[in-house]
mmCIF file with all atom_site columns, C-alpha atoms in Angstrom:
data_model
loop_
_atom_site.group_PDB
_atom_site.id
_atom_site.type_symbol
_atom_site.label_atom_id
_atom_site.label_alt_id
_atom_site.label_comp_id
_atom_site.label_asym_id
_atom_site.label_entity_id
_atom_site.label_seq_id
_atom_site.pdbx_PDB_ins_code
_atom_site.Cartn_x
_atom_site.Cartn_y
_atom_site.Cartn_z
_atom_site.occupancy
_atom_site.B_iso_or_equiv
_atom_site.pdbx_formal_charge
_atom_site.auth_seq_id
_atom_site.auth_comp_id
_atom_site.auth_asym_id
_atom_site.auth_atom_id
_atom_site.pdbx_PDB_model_num
ATOM 1   C CA . MET A 1 1   ? 0.000  0.000  0.000  1.00 0.00 ? 19  MET A CA 1
ATOM 2   C CA . THR A 1 2   ? 1.497  3.280  -1.041 1.00 0.00 ? 20  THR A CA 1
ATOM 3   C CA . SER A 1 3   ? 0.588  6.540  0.567  1.00 0.00 ? 21  SER A CA 1
ATOM 4   C CA . LYS A 1 4   ? 0.074  9.616  -1.515 1.00 0.00 ? 22  LYS A CA 1
ATOM 5   C CA . LYS A 1 5   ? 1.937  12.655 -0.385 1.00 0.00 ? 23  LYS A CA 1
ATOM 6   C CA . GLN A 1 6   ? -0.315 15.633 -0.028 1.00 0.00 ? 24  GLN A CA 1
ATOM 7   C CA . LYS A 1 7   ? 1.090  18.792 -1.507 1.00 0.00 ? 25  LYS A CA 1
ATOM 8   C CA . VAL A 1 8   ? 0.496  21.836 0.630  1.00 0.00 ? 26  VAL A CA 1
ATOM 9   C CA . THR A 1 9   ? 1.103  25.260 -0.753 1.00 0.00 ? 27  THR A CA 1
ATOM 10  C CA . LEU A 1 10  ? 2.959  27.895 1.223  1.00 0.00 ? 28  LEU A CA 1
ATOM 11  C CA . GLU A 1 11  ? -0.256 29.936 1.440  1.00 0.00 ? 29  GLU A CA 1
ATOM 12  C CA . GLU A 1 12  ? -2.215 26.986 2.873  1.00 0.00 ? 30  GLU A CA 1
ATOM 13  C CA . SER A 1 13  ? 0.559  26.253 5.327  1.00 0.00 ? 31  SER A CA 1
ATOM 14  C CA . SER A 1 14  ? 0.667  29.891 6.449  1.00 0.00 ? 32  SER A CA 1
ATOM 15  C CA . LYS A 1 15  ? -3.109 29.882 6.978  1.00 0.00 ? 33  LYS A CA 1
ATOM 16  C CA . LYS A 1 16  ? -2.854 26.745 9.137  1.00 0.00 ? 34  LYS A CA 1
ATOM 17  C CA . ILE A 1 17  ? -0.061 28.239 11.224 1.00 0.00 ? 35  ILE A CA 1
ATOM 18  C CA . LYS A 1 18  ? -2.019 31.489 11.619 1.00 0.00 ? 36  LYS A CA 1
ATOM 19  C CA . LEU A 1 19  ? -5.116 29.552 12.705 1.00 0.00 ? 37  LEU A CA 1
ATOM 20  C CA . MET A 1 20  ? -3.059 27.552 15.211 1.00 0.00 ? 38  MET A CA 1
ATOM 21  C CA . ASP A 1 21  ? -1.495 30.777 16.534 1.00 0.00 ? 39  ASP A CA 1
ATOM 22  C CA . ASP A 1 22  ? -4.918 32.426 16.903 1.00 0.00 ? 40  ASP A CA 1
ATOM 23  C CA . THR A 1 23  ? -6.337 29.379 18.668 1.00 0.00 ? 41  THR A CA 1
ATOM 24  C CA . PHE A 1 24  ? -3.330 29.168 20.983 1.00 0.00 ? 42  PHE A CA 1
ATOM 25  C CA . ILE A 1 25  ? -3.522 32.864 21.869 1.00 0.00 ? 43  ILE A CA 1
ATOM 26  C CA . GLU A 1 26  ? -7.276 32.661 22.511 1.00 0.00 ? 44  GLU A CA 1
ATOM 27  C CA . LYS A 1 27  ? -6.768 29.616 24.753 1.00 0.00 ? 45  LYS A CA 1
ATOM 28  C CA . LEU A 1 28  ? -3.951 31.324 26.646 1.00 0.00 ? 46  LEU A CA 1
ATOM 29  C CA . GLU A 1 29  ? -6.051 34.451 27.154 1.00 0.00 ? 47  GLU A CA 1
ATOM 30  C CA . SER A 1 30  ? -9.027 32.400 28.326 1.00 0.00 ? 48  SER A CA 1
ATOM 31  C CA . GLU A 1 31  ? -6.917 30.478 30.850 1.00 0.00 ? 49  GLU A CA 1
ATOM 32  C CA . ARG A 1 32  ? -5.345 33.716 32.110 1.00 0.00 ? 50  ARG A CA 1
ATOM 33  C CA . ASN A 1 33  ? -8.780 35.295 32.593 1.00 0.00 ? 51  ASN A CA 1
ATOM 34  C CA . GLU A 1 34  ? -9.907 32.269 34.610 1.00 0.00 ? 52  GLU A CA 1
ATOM 35  C CA . VAL A 1 35  ? -7.065 32.921 37.075 1.00 0.00 ? 53  VAL A CA 1
ATOM 36  C CA . ALA A 1 36  ? -7.603 36.685 37.326 1.00 0.00 ? 54  ALA A CA 1
ATOM 37  C CA . ARG A 1 37  ? -9.088 39.356 35.104 1.00 0.00 ? 55  ARG A CA 1
ATOM 38  C CA . SER A 1 38  ? -6.216 41.725 35.894 1.00 0.00 ? 56  SER A CA 1
ATOM 39  C CA . VAL A 1 39  ? -2.784 41.508 37.497 1.00 0.00 ? 57  VAL A CA 1
ATOM 40  C CA . THR A 1 40  ? -4.189 43.727 40.260 1.00 0.00 ? 58  THR A CA 1
ATOM 41  C CA . ASP A 1 41  ? -6.714 40.980 41.155 1.00 0.00 ? 59  ASP A CA 1
ATOM 42  C CA . PHE A 1 42  ? -4.176 38.171 41.100 1.00 0.00 ? 60  PHE A CA 1
ATOM 43  C CA . ASN A 1 43  ? -3.427 36.439 44.430 1.00 0.00 ? 61  ASN A CA 1
ATOM 44  C CA . PHE A 1 44  ? 0.335  36.951 44.326 1.00 0.00 ? 62  PHE A CA 1
ATOM 45  C CA . ASN A 1 45  ? 2.897  35.032 46.406 1.00 0.00 ? 63  ASN A CA 1
ATOM 46  C CA . LYS A 1 46  ? 5.434  37.670 47.562 1.00 0.00 ? 64  LYS A CA 1
ATOM 47  C CA . SER A 1 47  ? 7.977  34.985 48.511 1.00 0.00 ? 65  SER A CA 1
ATOM 48  C CA . ARG A 1 48  ? 8.688  34.668 44.773 1.00 0.00 ? 66  ARG A CA 1
ATOM 49  C CA . VAL A 1 49  ? 10.173 38.196 44.730 1.00 0.00 ? 67  VAL A CA 1
ATOM 50  C CA . ARG A 1 50  ? 13.469 39.552 46.029 1.00 0.00 ? 68  ARG A CA 1
ATOM 51  C CA . MET A 1 51  ? 13.399 43.291 46.593 1.00 0.00 ? 69  MET A CA 1
ATOM 52  C CA . LEU A 1 52  ? 16.696 44.973 45.697 1.00 0.00 ? 70  LEU A CA 1
ATOM 53  C CA . SER A 1 53  ? 15.822 48.270 47.362 1.00 0.00 ? 71  SER A CA 1
ATOM 54  C CA . LYS A 1 54  ? 15.777 48.734 51.120 1.00 0.00 ? 72  LYS A CA 1
ATOM 55  C CA . GLN A 1 55  ? 12.935 51.235 50.693 1.00 0.00 ? 73  GLN A CA 1
ATOM 56  C CA . LEU A 1 56  ? 9.754  50.090 52.409 1.00 0.00 ? 74  LEU A CA 1
ATOM 57  C CA . TYR A 1 57  ? 7.651  52.811 50.799 1.00 0.00 ? 75  TYR A CA 1
ATOM 58  C CA . ILE A 1 58  ? 7.707  54.362 47.358 1.00 0.00 ? 76  ILE A CA 1
ATOM 59  C CA . PRO A 1 59  ? 8.773  58.018 47.627 1.00 0.00 ? 77  PRO A CA 1
ATOM 60  C CA . GLU A 1 60  ? 6.444  60.629 46.136 1.00 0.00 ? 78  GLU A CA 1
ATOM 61  C CA . ASN A 1 61  ? 9.156  61.867 43.760 1.00 0.00 ? 79  ASN A CA 1
ATOM 62  C CA . CYS A 1 62  ? 9.591  58.352 42.288 1.00 0.00 ? 80  CYS A CA 1
ATOM 63  C CA . ASP A 1 63  ? 9.646  58.266 38.467 1.00 0.00 ? 81  ASP A CA 1
ATOM 64  C CA . GLY A 1 64  ? 8.593  54.634 38.123 1.00 0.00 ? 82  GLY A CA 1
ATOM 65  C CA . ILE A 1 65  ? 9.148  51.011 39.007 1.00 0.00 ? 83  ILE A CA 1
ATOM 66  C CA . VAL A 1 66  ? 12.227 49.232 37.599 1.00 0.00 ? 84  VAL A CA 1
ATOM 67  C CA . TYR A 1 67  ? 12.246 45.524 36.855 1.00 0.00 ? 85  TYR A CA 1
ATOM 68  C CA . TRP A 1 68  ? 15.778 44.231 36.245 1.00 0.00 ? 86  TRP A CA 1
ATOM 69  C CA . MET A 1 69  ? 15.299 41.315 33.857 1.00 0.00 ? 87  MET A CA 1
ATOM 70  C CA . SER A 1 70  ? 18.107 38.823 34.160 1.00 0.00 ? 88  SER A CA 1
ATOM 71  C CA . ARG A 1 71  ? 17.468 35.106 34.376 1.00 0.00 ? 89  ARG A CA 1
ATOM 72  C CA . GLU A 1 72  ? 13.799 35.107 33.384 1.00 0.00 ? 90  GLU A CA 1
ATOM 73  C CA . GLN A 1 73  ? 13.992 36.468 29.847 1.00 0.00 ? 91  GLN A CA 1
ATOM 74  C CA . ARG A 1 74  ? 10.319 36.021 29.146 1.00 0.00 ? 92  ARG A CA 1
ATOM 75  C CA . VAL A 1 75  ? 6.988  37.672 29.782 1.00 0.00 ? 93  VAL A CA 1
ATOM 76  C CA . GLN A 1 76  ? 4.683  34.662 30.246 1.00 0.00 ? 94  GLN A CA 1
ATOM 77  C CA . ASP A 1 77  ? 4.695  33.166 33.761 1.00 0.00 ? 95  ASP A CA 1
ATOM 78  C CA . ASN A 1 78  ? 7.281  35.662 34.980 1.00 0.00 ? 96  ASN A CA 1
ATOM 79  C CA . TRP A 1 79  ? 6.237  36.176 38.595 1.00 0.00 ? 97  TRP A CA 1
ATOM 80  C CA . VAL A 1 80  ? 8.581  39.066 39.304 1.00 0.00 ? 98  VAL A CA 1
ATOM 81  C CA . LEU A 1 81  ? 7.470  40.938 36.197 1.00 0.00 ? 99  LEU A CA 1
ATOM 82  C CA . LEU A 1 82  ? 3.842  40.450 37.277 1.00 0.00 ? 100 LEU A CA 1
ATOM 83  C CA . PHE A 1 83  ? 4.700  41.835 40.713 1.00 0.00 ? 101 PHE A CA 1
ATOM 84  C CA . ALA A 1 84  ? 6.477  44.866 39.218 1.00 0.00 ? 102 ALA A CA 1
ATOM 85  C CA . GLN A 1 85  ? 3.516  45.506 36.902 1.00 0.00 ? 103 GLN A CA 1
ATOM 86  C CA . ARG A 1 86  ? 1.113  45.231 39.814 1.00 0.00 ? 104 ARG A CA 1
ATOM 87  C CA . LEU A 1 87  ? 3.188  47.673 41.868 1.00 0.00 ? 105 LEU A CA 1
ATOM 88  C CA . ALA A 1 88  ? 3.359  50.160 38.982 1.00 0.00 ? 106 ALA A CA 1
ATOM 89  C CA . LEU A 1 89  ? -0.399 49.985 38.400 1.00 0.00 ? 107 LEU A CA 1
ATOM 90  C CA . LYS A 1 90  ? -1.144 50.339 42.110 1.00 0.00 ? 108 LYS A CA 1
ATOM 91  C CA . HIS A 1 91  ? 0.956  53.506 42.366 1.00 0.00 ? 109 HIS A CA 1
ATOM 92  C CA . GLU A 1 92  ? -0.050 54.796 38.907 1.00 0.00 ? 110 GLU A CA 1
ATOM 93  C CA . MET A 1 93  ? 3.494  55.087 37.617 1.00 0.00 ? 111 MET A CA 1
ATOM 94  C CA . PRO A 1 94  ? 5.406  53.705 34.637 1.00 0.00 ? 112 PRO A CA 1
ATOM 95  C CA . LEU A 1 95  ? 7.097  50.314 34.641 1.00 0.00 ? 113 LEU A CA 1
ATOM 96  C CA . HIS A 1 96  ? 10.662 50.300 33.259 1.00 0.00 ? 114 HIS A CA 1
ATOM 97  C CA . ILE A 1 97  ? 12.132 46.947 32.227 1.00 0.00 ? 115 ILE A CA 1
ATOM 98  C CA . VAL A 1 98  ? 15.936 46.786 32.155 1.00 0.00 ? 116 VAL A CA 1
ATOM 99  C CA . PHE A 1 99  ? 17.917 44.026 30.483 1.00 0.00 ? 117 PHE A CA 1
ATOM 100 C CA . CYS A 1 100 ? 21.710 44.264 30.315 1.00 0.00 ? 118 CYS A CA 1
ATOM 101 C CA . LEU A 1 101 ? 23.026 42.567 27.212 1.00 0.00 ? 119 LEU A CA 1
ATOM 102 C CA . MET A 1 102 ? 26.663 41.617 27.767 1.00 0.00 ? 120 MET A CA 1
ATOM 103 C CA . PRO A 1 103 ? 28.966 40.713 24.861 1.00 0.00 ? 121 PRO A CA 1
ATOM 104 C CA . GLU A 1 104 ? 30.047 37.495 26.601 1.00 0.00 ? 122 GLU A CA 1
ATOM 105 C CA . PHE A 1 105 ? 27.444 35.786 28.725 1.00 0.00 ? 123 PHE A CA 1
ATOM 106 C CA . LEU A 1 106 ? 27.806 32.135 29.759 1.00 0.00 ? 124 LEU A CA 1
ATOM 107 C CA . ASP A 1 107 ? 29.393 31.262 26.409 1.00 0.00 ? 125 ASP A CA 1
ATOM 108 C CA . ALA A 1 108 ? 26.252 32.307 24.545 1.00 0.00 ? 126 ALA A CA 1
ATOM 109 C CA . THR A 1 109 ? 26.398 31.807 20.801 1.00 0.00 ? 127 THR A CA 1
ATOM 110 C CA . PHE A 1 110 ? 25.304 34.197 18.066 1.00 0.00 ? 128 PHE A CA 1
ATOM 111 C CA . ARG A 1 111 ? 22.167 32.082 17.712 1.00 0.00 ? 129 ARG A CA 1
ATOM 112 C CA . HIS A 1 112 ? 21.302 32.664 21.374 1.00 0.00 ? 130 HIS A CA 1
ATOM 113 C CA . TYR A 1 113 ? 21.724 36.453 21.024 1.00 0.00 ? 131 TYR A CA 1
ATOM 114 C CA . ASP A 1 114 ? 19.698 36.389 17.812 1.00 0.00 ? 132 ASP A CA 1
ATOM 115 C CA . PHE A 1 115 ? 16.877 34.662 19.694 1.00 0.00 ? 133 PHE A CA 1
ATOM 116 C CA . LEU A 1 116 ? 17.045 37.173 22.571 1.00 0.00 ? 134 LEU A CA 1
ATOM 117 C CA . LEU A 1 117 ? 16.940 40.233 20.343 1.00 0.00 ? 135 LEU A CA 1
ATOM 118 C CA . LYS A 1 118 ? 14.233 39.197 17.877 1.00 0.00 ? 136 LYS A CA 1
ATOM 119 C CA . ASP A 1 119 ? 10.592 40.015 18.445 1.00 0.00 ? 137 ASP A CA 1
ATOM 120 C CA . SER A 1 120 ? 8.562  37.095 19.654 1.00 0.00 ? 138 SER A CA 1
ATOM 121 C CA . PRO A 1 121 ? 5.967  35.668 17.253 1.00 0.00 ? 139 PRO A CA 1
#
């Protein structure tokens, strides 16, 4: 028994990928909304965060909240980023995300840097 190979055009393939992306994004959004409608409503575990500042209160002349992105180079399921966003929203100030890109980091290859610097899909 021989199987016939189905030819798929680039356009058809792109449509399938787009449909899968849309479905995935809708599912992700739905699951996120089941947990909490907003980051301000989310029941956050503060033990997941290490505060770098000794300040207990945010001074009135503060220009924003800084999140120093280091190990967790992602947005999804990034607990510290969620906490920083929540803090910024609570105090109605901007959130600044800092990532220091070093020329030599743990023997990273060009491919690794390319992945870090490209926009996500």
